[in-house]
Every structure is written in structure tokens, then in C-alpha cells.
Amino acid sequence: MKKTFYITTPIYYPSGKFHIGSAYTTCFCDTLTRYKQLQGFDTRFLTGTDEHGLKIQQAAEAAGKKPQDHVDYIASLAQDLWKLLAVQNDDFIRTTEPRHERVVEQIFEQLLAQDDIYLGSYSGHYCVQDEAYFTQTQLKDGNLCPDCGRETKIVQEETYFLRLSKYQDTLLQFIEDNPDFITPETRKNEVVSFVKSGLNDLSVSRTAFEWGIKVPSNPKHVVYVWIDALSNYISALGYKSTDDSLYQKYWVEGNEVVHVVGKDILRFHAIYWPIMLMALGVPIKFKLFAHGWYMMKDGKMSKSKGNVIYPDQLVQRYGLDPFRYYIVKELPYGGDGVFTPEDFVSRVNTEIVNDLGNLVSRTISMAKKYFNGTVRQVTHHHEFSTFEQQLVTLSGEMIASYTAQMDEFKISQAMSDITTLVNRTNKLIDETSPWALAKDPNTMDVLESVIYHLLDSIRLAAILYRPILIESSPKIFEALQVEEQYQGFDALVFGLKKEYIVNAQAPHLLPRLDAEKEIPFIQSLMKGESKAPKVEVIIKDEITIEDFSKIDLRVGKVVSCEKHPNAAKLLLLKVDTGDKVRSIVSGIAEFYKPEDLVGKWIVVVANLKPVKLRGELSEGMILAGDSAGKIVIIEASSDLSIGSMVK
Ligand code: MSP
């Protein structure tokens, strides 16, 4: 039986577009999940949206929408984004789903029946933004919220309370008995001192607004949004439902459960949630990892400051690997990190394009040039054996360190271990000068041994990168023709694959980013100015309307698309333009995958004289924009019928 691993992100507040900070937790969890899968765990990964509460009711009102419509829209934004980022969550829970609401109702009623929740009344300073009460001494500058700095309001209401005080000592004991329950250590210390300072019972219902889960036995009360939200981690597993098999498997009998959260919501997860579980008689199975925040040079990301950066913008321009690589690497363990366009460009260029990309392409071209692509493990000793042995030893150390770091949620450090391995491998090339060895027939077996070491080391790095460079790692395996049995974590042993047969072109992992162009581009994204860098505009000679009317432009729909058999830059499209389905050859293979185009509504120059392009007939041209070398197809609205004239 495989060991289980259950991991969750916080469920997100649907407050608009997700910036890179909010994408961090999800990318982090996705990376860890992929790592655990490679280690042979049976994984389950949950994320979702936190859709109740006054803040959301107000946001919906501001948008002129019903709350349900508002949250439907934002939940779809979240789901689209996770898809774009290739996040492999197994479930997506929304707190407005009946499967969740029914569980929260039961949890509340059980705690009420047990007298862990009781009715009382409350008067305090309430922050709408953070959905939390603060005492007078906690407030900043008079009546400002200590967390977000917004004005708090004095609210008095009849409310239910959860007896936190009753569980204070048991919680402290639990934290002491389970030293790795809360990590990093500094966060644990914060929690311990907060609990030791004394827990007040927590107000867990509201009567001032409607948008939430009603307390079944007293429906003028709405369940406090944190009691509602925290329950998602088990409601999504079917806790208290007719089928609780997932709950039994991944929670009760599960081997590992991890909640990953940002430091801002530590207290809720480290205090309220375990106390809720104790009161419910549910075992506290989880480990809590609280990460820091992504900041910008001038502080927190905010639209009004003009310093927000959105993940989809970066992914669309640079691809998945650079984004995912950067985002999980740049935030140091436990601390905050700063996003800067300069760092983004230089990390991608240095660590992926230079260190890894060059190593792969140099090694492949040497294997082909000197050995026709076939390179075997050579066993006898030679003058460079010491260097090779150093590499082998280091690879073992890095693999062990990487695993230890990943297991402690130190993904960024684990990634540095791979970089160390890659750099040591590059160093072997400098130490041995393969091109010099190739000149002497007597040193060809020495050369073969060196190249074998490079190849097998690349294989190890590509395995370690599997949870991170999700597109590049498979490309490396393909180019090196590494069979599946040598791609797994159990194949992380130097020398396991005895022979390499490398015929393919060196894979084009990632293009080098032109710092002079890309840094200003990202800066302009941050200011929300434009989606693309400014282009130099030179208008061609004037034409008359008659000249223009000679061009027959039509709306068409792409019915199929495939790669051109003889030209890597070309795609073959079949486009329905109303009169017929025409074949069109287009030079956009660098920018679109064939499957991305199928179903798109586009504009076609329909009366262009047919030509053959590299052996394939092309009956027209599709319209596209060229933005500093990046080609983007002009899409037509599907409100137009196929064959509509464009004028
Ligand atoms: N809805 C609550 C969580 C309830 S869980 C039972 C919530 N949602 S949130 O949308 O505000 O935040 C979701 C996650 O994104 C949190 O882990 C938060 O820390 C994280 N981040 C939001 N901005 C961030 C940065 N700038 N940097 C890193 N992570 C940050 O809290």
C-alpha cells in the first residue's frame, strides 16, 4: 500500500484577479505534491475558494451583482488560473457548495450541543477587511486595524462563542509534544507566546449580515467565516457525509497531512483549527507550514501603487517553467521575498538558460560529434577519474540534501542543490577540455567516460527538476532518450543507465531573455500600462479605399491543425471560411501549439493567390499581430458567422 499525502492551500477569498503573491501558495503546494508523487506517495491536493462573509457581500454589491454571481465568476477565475499554471489539484472546494455547507452546519450544532459553543454577547472593534475583532490595546493609532491599517468599527451583537480558553493548555501541550507541528520554528514561537498570553473565547457567529451559512437552530446567526472556511479541509474529504471514505483514508488513517498557509493566517490555522478539531474529536493530523510574503520594492503589492504583477501575464510571455521556477525559488524559507523584473530575467537566464540549457546542448552536441550519439559507461581509470569521482560523490550529497530540504518544505534550498549539481557538472567540462581529448585517438575512451558522466549527471538533475521544470525535464529525457525506468526517484543513482544513444537535436529548453527588452516590458505590466512593450511605428505608404477593397478578408474557424512535416516553424491549418475548408500554412509554430488553435475564430485573407510552402498548399493567410517579434493571432468574435466579410 502506498503511503498517503494530503496537502491543502488556504481557500482563496474571491477578491478579484490573483497576483503572483496569491499564486505562490498554490505553486508551492503543486511542486510539493509532484515531489511526493515521484516518491511514490498516494497524493491528494485540495484548493478552493472561501466565498462567504461581509467582505464578499460588499464586494458583490460594489460590482452590482448578486453575491452568488460574484463568487461564481471569481471561482472560475481561480480555476482558470490554476489550469493555466498546470496546477494538479484533485479537488476544488467552494464554501457555497452544499457538500460543504451541510458539514459546517453539523459541526456548529455538534459543538453547540457539547457546550463548546455557547450564546453570549459581544462588543468590540471589528475590521471588515480581516473579518476579525480586536481589543482596544491591539488597535493602531486609535481605532485602526493592526493587520491592514483600515478603520475598525465598534460592533455590539448577540453572538455565539467557541470556548478557546478551555483548550488552551491542551493545545500548548500538543505543540510541545509535536515539535514539527508548526514550522518554521519562528512561527511556532509566535503561536506559543500568543497562546500563553491567554486565549479569549472566540466569537463565532454574526447577525449583522446575511451572506453565510445559517446556524440551523438559530438562523438569524450566520456562522463566522473562519469556522466555515477552516472546515473545508475535511468537508472536501466527505467528513460527516454519507461517504467519508476519503476522510478516513487521507485524514484519519492518512500518513501525512500538510496545510500550507501564508504568515498572515497563521493564528487561524495554528490555534482555532486545532481547537475545533479537538472539540470535534477529530485527530489533529496536519503539519502546518507558514510561508512569508512576496513584496514589491515599495512594499505590498497593490493596484493603486501600480506595482502589481499577475501570473498569467508572465506565463503568457515566458511560459510555465520560468514562472514556476522563479516563484518557488525566490521566496526564502520562512521569510519574505521581493519580486523585481531584474531578478526574474536574471534567474531565468542564469540558472535555466545558461547553467542547465547550455550544459544540455553542449553535452548532446559532443556526444553526437565525437561518438555518433552512442556513449557508454567506461569502467577503467584514467587521468580525470578524480574529477569524475568528485562529481559522483557530490551528486549523492545533493540528492540526499535535496530530499531532506523538500521534506522540510525548503523547496528553494532544494533547488539550489540542483544548481550546485549542474554547476559541478559544467565544471567537469572545464576540467577535462573534451575538445582537446578528441584530437588524440588514444584519449577517446577518456573522452567517452567524461561525456558519459555529463549525460548521467544531466539525467539526475532532470529527475530532481521534475516537480519544478515541468516542461523542460521531459524535453531533456526525450533528447537523451532516457527510458521511463531511469526517470523516477528510485533511479537517482549515478551510473544506473549504462548507455546513452543521443540522436535528437539539443532541446530548445528556454530562450534567453533579452534584459533590455524584457525588464521594461515587465515594468510596464506592473504599472498596468500595456500588455506588450512599445513598438516602433512606421506607417506604410497611403493606399486608397479601392486598393483596400481588393483584399477579401473573411471570418473563419480553425477546424484542425497540425505541425508541418518538413518545417519546424510552420503549422498546417484547416480553416472553414464559409465557401470551403481551406488549407493554410502559417509561420506561428513557435508561438502556438496545434491544439491551442483548434476552435479559434480568426480572420483570413481569402483571395490570396495559393502557393506551396515547403511542399504544402496554402490557400490564404491568417491575420496576426507582431509585438516585438511575438506573434499573436487576431481573433474574431464568434458572434460573427463563419464566412462573414471583414471590412
Ligand atoms: N480565505 C482565507 C483563507 C482561508 S483558509 C481556511 C485567505 N485567503 S486569501 O485569498 O487572502 O489568501 C490566500 C493565500 O494567499 C494565503 O496563504 C495568503 O497568505 C497568500 N498570499 C496572499 N498574498 C500574498 C503575497 N503577496 N505573498 C505570498 N502569499 C500571499 O487568507
XYZ file of C-alpha atoms and ligand atoms in Angstrom, residues 9-15 18-25 50 55 226 229-233 260-265 269 291-295 301 331, ligand 1:
68
model
C -3.721 25.537 0.144
C -5.849 28.045 2.000
C -9.101 28.544 0.176
C -8.848 31.891 -1.544
C -11.001 34.921 -0.979
C -12.580 35.780 -4.252
C -11.433 39.361 -4.329
C -4.935 36.732 -8.453
C -1.498 38.335 -8.304
C 1.770 36.442 -8.081
C 1.701 36.520 -4.280
C -1.561 34.657 -4.161
C -0.301 32.188 -6.768
C 2.710 31.400 -4.586
C 0.940 29.133 -2.091
C -13.713 30.985 0.537
C -16.453 41.421 2.723
C -13.274 31.317 9.645
C -13.644 28.265 5.881
C -11.372 26.108 8.037
C -13.860 23.249 7.865
C -13.178 22.955 4.135
C -10.114 20.819 4.774
C 0.392 25.377 3.666
C -0.569 28.955 4.535
C 0.817 32.471 4.378
C 2.073 34.020 7.605
C -0.952 36.338 7.727
C -3.314 33.470 8.501
C -4.661 27.615 11.433
C 5.463 30.915 4.398
C 6.344 34.586 4.057
C 5.057 37.111 1.582
C 6.001 38.312 -1.852
C 6.526 42.038 -1.676
C 1.505 44.752 -3.976
C 10.838 33.299 -1.607
N -9.654 32.950 2.666
C -8.513 32.998 3.502
C -8.005 31.606 3.794
C -8.969 30.650 4.416
S -8.267 29.094 4.635
C -9.310 28.254 5.612
C -7.400 33.808 2.817
N -7.478 33.967 1.508
S -6.515 34.904 0.627
O -7.002 34.828 -0.723
O -6.472 36.208 1.200
O -5.082 34.349 0.704
C -4.784 33.071 0.182
C -3.316 32.751 0.350
O -2.517 33.638 -0.443
C -2.814 32.918 1.780
O -1.963 31.840 2.108
C -2.022 34.189 1.734
O -1.011 34.221 2.688
C -1.448 34.092 0.336
N -0.962 35.386 -0.134
C -1.697 36.490 -0.483
N -0.832 37.480 -0.834
C 0.440 37.032 -0.740
C 1.703 37.543 -1.074
N 1.874 38.770 -1.520
N 2.765 36.697 -0.981
C 2.634 35.362 -0.622
N 1.463 34.878 -0.301
C 0.391 35.731 -0.147
O -6.491 34.245 3.502
